[in-house]
Coordinates of C-alpha atoms in Angstrom, one line a residue:
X20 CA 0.0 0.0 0.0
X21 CA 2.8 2.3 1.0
X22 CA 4.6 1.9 -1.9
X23 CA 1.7 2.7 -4.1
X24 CA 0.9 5.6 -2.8
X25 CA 4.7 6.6 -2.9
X26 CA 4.8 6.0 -7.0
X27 CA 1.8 8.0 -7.0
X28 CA 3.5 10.9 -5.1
X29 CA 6.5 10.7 -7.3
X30 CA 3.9 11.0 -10.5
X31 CA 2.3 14.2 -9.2
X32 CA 5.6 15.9 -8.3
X33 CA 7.2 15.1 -11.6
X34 CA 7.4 18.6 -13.6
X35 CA 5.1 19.0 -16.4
X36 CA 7.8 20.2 -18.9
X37 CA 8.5 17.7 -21.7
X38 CA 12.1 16.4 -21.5
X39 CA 12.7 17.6 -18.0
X40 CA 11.7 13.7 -16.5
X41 CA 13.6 11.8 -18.9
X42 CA 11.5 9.2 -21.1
X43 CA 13.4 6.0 -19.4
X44 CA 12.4 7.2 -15.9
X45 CA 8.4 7.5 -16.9
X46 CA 8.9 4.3 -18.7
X47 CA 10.2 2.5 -15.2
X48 CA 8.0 4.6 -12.9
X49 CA 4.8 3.3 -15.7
X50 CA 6.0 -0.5 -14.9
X51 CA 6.2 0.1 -11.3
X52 CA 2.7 1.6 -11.6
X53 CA 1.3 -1.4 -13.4
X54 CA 3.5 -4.2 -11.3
X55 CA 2.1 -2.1 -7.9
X56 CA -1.5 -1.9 -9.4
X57 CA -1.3 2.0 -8.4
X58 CA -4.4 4.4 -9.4
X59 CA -5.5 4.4 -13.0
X60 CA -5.1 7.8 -13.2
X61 CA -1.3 7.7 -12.4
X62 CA -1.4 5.1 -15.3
X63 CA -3.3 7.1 -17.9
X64 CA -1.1 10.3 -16.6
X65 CA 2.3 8.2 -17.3
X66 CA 1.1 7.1 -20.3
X67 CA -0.1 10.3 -22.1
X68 CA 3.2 11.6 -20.3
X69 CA 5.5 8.8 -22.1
X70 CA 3.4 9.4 -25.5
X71 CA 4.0 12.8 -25.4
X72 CA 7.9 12.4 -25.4
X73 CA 8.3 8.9 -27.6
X74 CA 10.5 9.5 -30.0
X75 CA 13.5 10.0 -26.8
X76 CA 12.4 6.1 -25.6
X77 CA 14.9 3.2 -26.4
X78 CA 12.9 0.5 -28.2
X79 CA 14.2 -2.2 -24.6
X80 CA 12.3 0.1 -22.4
X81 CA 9.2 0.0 -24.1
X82 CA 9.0 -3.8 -23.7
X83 CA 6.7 -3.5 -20.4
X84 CA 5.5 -6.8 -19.0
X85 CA 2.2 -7.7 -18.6
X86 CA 1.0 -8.0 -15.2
X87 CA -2.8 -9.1 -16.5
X88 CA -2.1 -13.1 -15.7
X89 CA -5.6 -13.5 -18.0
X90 CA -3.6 -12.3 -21.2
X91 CA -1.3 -14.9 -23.2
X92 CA 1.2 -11.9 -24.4
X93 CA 4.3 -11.7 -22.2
X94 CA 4.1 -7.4 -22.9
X95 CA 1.5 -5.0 -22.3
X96 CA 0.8 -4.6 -26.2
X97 CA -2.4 -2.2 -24.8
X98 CA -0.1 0.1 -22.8
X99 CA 2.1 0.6 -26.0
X100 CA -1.0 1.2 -28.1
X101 CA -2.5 3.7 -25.8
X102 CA 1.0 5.8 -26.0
X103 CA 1.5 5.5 -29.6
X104 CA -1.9 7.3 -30.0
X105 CA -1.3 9.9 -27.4
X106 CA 2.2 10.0 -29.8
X107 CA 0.1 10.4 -32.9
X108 CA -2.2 13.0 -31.5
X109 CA 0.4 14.6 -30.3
X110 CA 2.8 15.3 -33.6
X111 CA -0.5 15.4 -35.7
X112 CA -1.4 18.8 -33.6
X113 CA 2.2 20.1 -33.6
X114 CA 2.2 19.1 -37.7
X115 CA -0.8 20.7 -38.4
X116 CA 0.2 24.2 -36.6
X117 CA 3.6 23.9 -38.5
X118 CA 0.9 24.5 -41.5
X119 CA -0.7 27.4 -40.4
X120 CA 2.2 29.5 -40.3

């Protein structure tokens, strides 16, 4: 219990500045989330927060285990989904303002 709430803590004092928490260090704080079963919320926050910043992440760190014991794959293939499209909604905003200009 303690150390859930302690990855938790850790989340929310994290700055919000992009590169500032580097991507490997969200990447290990997510699995710790998922291995601790921590809030969803700390989950979905690390996720969007690792999308946001993908293109830094080495492809060995992505390579989460799956903690779901009702799931044949040996990695989280939904996690990685969930921050390629926060990746992907991310750079299609940033390419679409590079337009406008």
């Amino acid at each position: 219990m303690e150390q859930r709430v302690l990855v938790e803590d850790i989340v929310t004092l994290l700055p919000v500045e992009r590169g500032i928490a580097t991507t490997r260090l969200v990447l290990r704080l997510l699995c710790t989330d998922m291995i601790l079963y921590a809030g969803v919320a700390c989950q979905d926050a690390l996720e969007k927060r690792v999308g946001n910043q993908l293109k830094e992440a080495m492809h060995e760190d992505l390579l989460i285990p799956n903690t779901d014991n009702f799931v044949a794959t040996l990695y989280d293939v939904d996690c990685m989904e969930r921050m390629l499209q926060q990746f992907i909604a991310t750079n299609t905003l940033a390419f679409a303002a590079s337009l406008e200009i």
